[in-house]
Structures are given as C-alpha cells and as structure tokens.
C-alpha cells in the first residue's frame, strides 16, 4: 500500500507544481494498476491536450487489449462453452496447478508454457463447443 500512497502524494505534488487548484480524483486512478500506470504516462506527456491524452490512452488501451487476449479466450471457454454446472471442475483443476503459476496468472504474466499448461489435460469443456468460441467474434455476434 505504501507505494500507492507515495504515488498519490507524488501526483498531488505534480498537480500543485503545475498550478492546478482542483484535486485529482485519485480513487478513480488507483482502482487498477493499469489505471495508475496510465495516469503516470499522461502526467509524463510533454503537452497535456485532449488530443495527446486521447492518443496516449488509446495506444495503451489497444496494447492492453492485445496483451489480455488469452484471458478473454479463457473467459469465453468458461462462460460460453462450459456448462454452468461443470464450471467448478475447471476452477478445481486450475487451482491444483500450483501457487507460482496462479500468481503469474493473476498478475497477467503467464509464460507460453503456463498458457499451454492451463489448457492441457482432459477438458471439462467439450472440444466441439470450445471450437465455436475460439474467435472473439463469437462473443460479439452473441451466439446462444
């Protein structure tokens, strides 16, 4: 928690040094680590204009979207392809994979081997059902 408090204090110092009287709603910025990183990237811009901020946010949002592709796939497998009464099996198997892998999973820092390991084994999701949800358009089209 201390690093977050230090960053909030630094952001407040930056606000004051720039002559901004209004406080920055940091509670919004610290809801996720990505939001805080984005706030720092915006603060580091040479010129703060709506166009510069938009470009910065858009660039980082697109990068985050690409980086999280695998996690969206897992979400589709769990909530679209897997029967609701079978989801607990997926989670039981996942939590048997071990602490280090689970930590990397929640930090979104999986290795290619980790990603394969999460998907290996006897699937509780029927393969035919899973194939229908490999692409993201399956969700956009809202298949039943």
mmCIF file of C-alpha atoms in Angstrom:
data_model
loop_
_atom_site.group_PDB
_atom_site.id
_atom_site.type_symbol
_atom_site.label_atom_id
_atom_site.label_comp_id
_atom_site.label_asym_id
_atom_site.label_seq_id
_atom_site.Cartn_x
_atom_site.Cartn_y
_atom_site.Cartn_z
ATOM 1 C CA UNK A 1 0.000 0.000 0.000
ATOM 2 C CA UNK A 2 2.892 2.373 0.703
ATOM 3 C CA UNK A 3 3.968 2.637 -2.966
ATOM 4 C CA UNK A 4 0.409 3.596 -3.932
ATOM 5 C CA UNK A 5 0.307 6.249 -1.204
ATOM 6 C CA UNK A 6 3.683 7.567 -2.362
ATOM 7 C CA UNK A 7 2.418 7.748 -5.937
ATOM 8 C CA UNK A 8 -0.735 9.559 -4.835
ATOM 9 C CA UNK A 9 1.404 12.067 -2.920
ATOM 10 C CA UNK A 10 3.683 12.490 -5.961
ATOM 11 C CA UNK A 11 0.655 13.034 -8.188
ATOM 12 C CA UNK A 12 -0.645 15.646 -5.751
ATOM 13 C CA UNK A 13 2.781 17.365 -5.743
ATOM 14 C CA UNK A 14 2.731 17.364 -9.543
ATOM 15 C CA UNK A 15 -0.759 18.874 -9.527
ATOM 16 C CA UNK A 16 0.377 21.683 -7.211
ATOM 17 C CA UNK A 17 3.595 22.338 -9.166
ATOM 18 C CA UNK A 18 1.533 22.699 -12.345
ATOM 19 C CA UNK A 19 -0.726 25.215 -10.631
ATOM 20 C CA UNK A 20 -3.816 23.021 -10.768
ATOM 21 C CA UNK A 21 -6.078 24.015 -7.883
ATOM 22 C CA UNK A 22 -8.631 21.255 -8.273
ATOM 23 C CA UNK A 23 -7.746 17.929 -6.692
ATOM 24 C CA UNK A 24 -7.354 14.906 -8.901
ATOM 25 C CA UNK A 25 -9.804 12.107 -8.023
ATOM 26 C CA UNK A 26 -7.089 9.545 -7.308
ATOM 27 C CA UNK A 27 -9.592 6.997 -6.037
ATOM 28 C CA UNK A 28 -10.550 6.520 -9.666
ATOM 29 C CA UNK A 29 -6.944 6.265 -10.798
ATOM 30 C CA UNK A 30 -5.855 3.609 -8.311
ATOM 31 C CA UNK A 31 -8.627 1.115 -8.889
ATOM 32 C CA UNK A 32 -6.278 -0.921 -11.050
ATOM 33 C CA UNK A 33 -2.522 -0.936 -11.522
ATOM 34 C CA UNK A 34 -3.053 -0.211 -15.213
ATOM 35 C CA UNK A 35 -5.021 2.926 -14.375
ATOM 36 C CA UNK A 36 -2.218 4.204 -12.178
ATOM 37 C CA UNK A 37 0.391 3.475 -14.862
ATOM 38 C CA UNK A 38 -1.810 5.291 -17.348
ATOM 39 C CA UNK A 39 -2.063 8.296 -15.039
ATOM 40 C CA UNK A 40 1.745 8.425 -14.855
ATOM 41 C CA UNK A 41 2.011 8.177 -18.643
ATOM 42 C CA UNK A 42 -0.454 11.023 -19.050
ATOM 43 C CA UNK A 43 1.433 13.093 -16.484
ATOM 44 C CA UNK A 44 4.662 12.484 -18.441
ATOM 45 C CA UNK A 45 3.229 13.834 -21.705
ATOM 46 C CA UNK A 46 5.104 16.922 -22.913
ATOM 47 C CA UNK A 47 1.806 18.687 -23.653
ATOM 48 C CA UNK A 48 -1.477 17.902 -21.946
ATOM 49 C CA UNK A 49 -4.158 18.426 -24.546
ATOM 50 C CA UNK A 50 -7.259 16.373 -25.138
ATOM 51 C CA UNK A 51 -5.732 15.071 -28.395
ATOM 52 C CA UNK A 52 -2.494 13.995 -26.682
ATOM 53 C CA UNK A 53 -4.342 12.357 -23.790
ATOM 54 C CA UNK A 54 -6.696 10.586 -26.189
ATOM 55 C CA UNK A 55 -3.788 9.229 -28.239
ATOM 56 C CA UNK A 56 -1.947 8.112 -25.099
ATOM 57 C CA UNK A 57 -4.976 6.363 -23.611
ATOM 58 C CA UNK A 58 -5.947 4.794 -26.932
ATOM 59 C CA UNK A 59 -2.421 3.465 -27.548
ATOM 60 C CA UNK A 60 -2.171 1.923 -24.100
ATOM 61 C CA UNK A 61 -5.719 0.560 -24.203
ATOM 62 C CA UNK A 62 -5.047 -1.204 -27.501
ATOM 63 C CA UNK A 63 -1.808 -2.670 -26.143
ATOM 64 C CA UNK A 64 -3.595 -3.907 -23.007
ATOM 65 C CA UNK A 65 -6.383 -5.408 -25.143
ATOM 66 C CA UNK A 66 -3.840 -7.354 -27.218
ATOM 67 C CA UNK A 67 -1.952 -8.478 -24.116
ATOM 68 C CA UNK A 68 -5.138 -9.836 -22.482
ATOM 69 C CA UNK A 69 -6.301 -11.854 -25.491
ATOM 70 C CA UNK A 70 -5.520 -15.214 -23.863
ATOM 71 C CA UNK A 71 -7.512 -14.297 -20.756
ATOM 72 C CA UNK A 72 -10.539 -13.371 -22.852
ATOM 73 C CA UNK A 73 -10.244 -16.789 -24.531
ATOM 74 C CA UNK A 74 -10.316 -18.499 -21.132
ATOM 75 C CA UNK A 75 -13.318 -16.394 -20.157
ATOM 76 C CA UNK A 76 -15.187 -17.484 -23.284
ATOM 77 C CA UNK A 77 -14.291 -21.118 -22.642
ATOM 78 C CA UNK A 78 -15.544 -20.910 -19.061
ATOM 79 C CA UNK A 79 -18.690 -18.838 -19.514
ATOM 80 C CA UNK A 80 -19.785 -19.623 -23.069
ATOM 81 C CA UNK A 81 -18.550 -23.131 -23.931
ATOM 82 C CA UNK A 82 -18.700 -24.769 -20.489
ATOM 83 C CA UNK A 83 -21.999 -25.815 -18.976
ATOM 84 C CA UNK A 84 -22.725 -23.823 -15.794
ATOM 85 C CA UNK A 85 -22.871 -26.967 -13.662
ATOM 86 C CA UNK A 86 -19.393 -28.005 -14.892
ATOM 87 C CA UNK A 87 -17.523 -24.747 -14.265
ATOM 88 C CA UNK A 88 -16.425 -25.782 -10.805
ATOM 89 C CA UNK A 89 -14.363 -28.580 -12.418
ATOM 90 C CA UNK A 90 -12.431 -26.032 -14.462
ATOM 91 C CA UNK A 91 -11.697 -23.983 -11.348
ATOM 92 C CA UNK A 92 -10.784 -27.041 -9.259
ATOM 93 C CA UNK A 93 -8.287 -28.128 -11.903
ATOM 94 C CA UNK A 94 -6.888 -24.610 -12.234
ATOM 95 C CA UNK A 95 -6.229 -24.249 -8.510
ATOM 96 C CA UNK A 96 -4.336 -27.566 -8.498
ATOM 97 C CA UNK A 97 -1.775 -26.124 -10.933
ATOM 98 C CA UNK A 98 0.274 -24.618 -8.117
ATOM 99 C CA UNK A 99 0.904 -21.299 -6.431
ATOM 100 C CA UNK A 100 3.573 -19.828 -8.736
ATOM 101 C CA UNK A 101 1.507 -20.375 -11.888
ATOM 102 C CA UNK A 102 -1.596 -18.990 -10.192
ATOM 103 C CA UNK A 103 0.345 -15.910 -9.068
ATOM 104 C CA UNK A 104 1.586 -15.336 -12.630
ATOM 105 C CA UNK A 105 -1.977 -15.834 -13.879
ATOM 106 C CA UNK A 106 -3.427 -13.150 -11.618
ATOM 107 C CA UNK A 107 -0.535 -10.826 -12.442
ATOM 108 C CA UNK A 108 -1.219 -11.456 -16.173
ATOM 109 C CA UNK A 109 2.407 -12.594 -16.595
ATOM 110 C CA UNK A 110 1.955 -16.130 -17.866
ATOM 111 C CA UNK A 111 4.726 -17.765 -19.858
ATOM 112 C CA UNK A 112 3.860 -19.641 -23.071
ATOM 113 C CA UNK A 113 4.388 -22.870 -21.088
ATOM 114 C CA UNK A 114 1.952 -21.640 -18.404
ATOM 115 C CA UNK A 115 -0.664 -20.893 -21.052
ATOM 116 C CA UNK A 116 -0.308 -24.371 -22.514
ATOM 117 C CA UNK A 117 -0.426 -25.946 -19.066
ATOM 118 C CA UNK A 118 -3.697 -24.195 -18.213
ATOM 119 C CA UNK A 119 -5.285 -25.665 -21.348
ATOM 120 C CA UNK A 120 -3.719 -29.174 -21.187
ATOM 121 C CA UNK A 121 -5.471 -32.193 -19.785
ATOM 122 C CA UNK A 122 -8.924 -33.667 -20.104
ATOM 123 C CA UNK A 123 -11.165 -30.701 -20.776
ATOM 124 C CA UNK A 124 -14.412 -30.311 -18.856
ATOM 125 C CA UNK A 125 -15.467 -28.235 -21.860
ATOM 126 C CA UNK A 126 -16.493 -30.318 -24.890
ATOM 127 C CA UNK A 127 -13.964 -29.713 -27.691
ATOM 128 C CA UNK A 128 -16.692 -29.097 -30.275
ATOM 129 C CA UNK A 129 -18.301 -26.457 -28.050
ATOM 130 C CA UNK A 130 -14.921 -24.846 -27.353
ATOM 131 C CA UNK A 131 -14.081 -24.554 -31.061
ATOM 132 C CA UNK A 132 -17.105 -22.328 -31.541
ATOM 133 C CA UNK A 133 -15.672 -19.792 -29.111
ATOM 134 C CA UNK A 134 -12.030 -19.612 -30.207
ATOM 135 C CA UNK A 135 -12.563 -16.334 -32.037
ATOM 136 C CA UNK A 136 -13.719 -13.157 -30.350
ATOM 137 C CA UNK A 137 -16.390 -12.625 -32.988
ATOM 138 C CA UNK A 138 -18.291 -15.472 -31.318
ATOM 139 C CA UNK A 139 -18.975 -13.152 -28.395
ATOM 140 C CA UNK A 140 -19.549 -10.041 -30.459
ATOM 141 C CA UNK A 141 -22.145 -11.908 -32.507
ATOM 142 C CA UNK A 142 -23.590 -13.138 -29.193
ATOM 143 C CA UNK A 143 -24.029 -16.800 -30.026
ATOM 144 C CA UNK A 144 -26.649 -18.516 -27.861
#
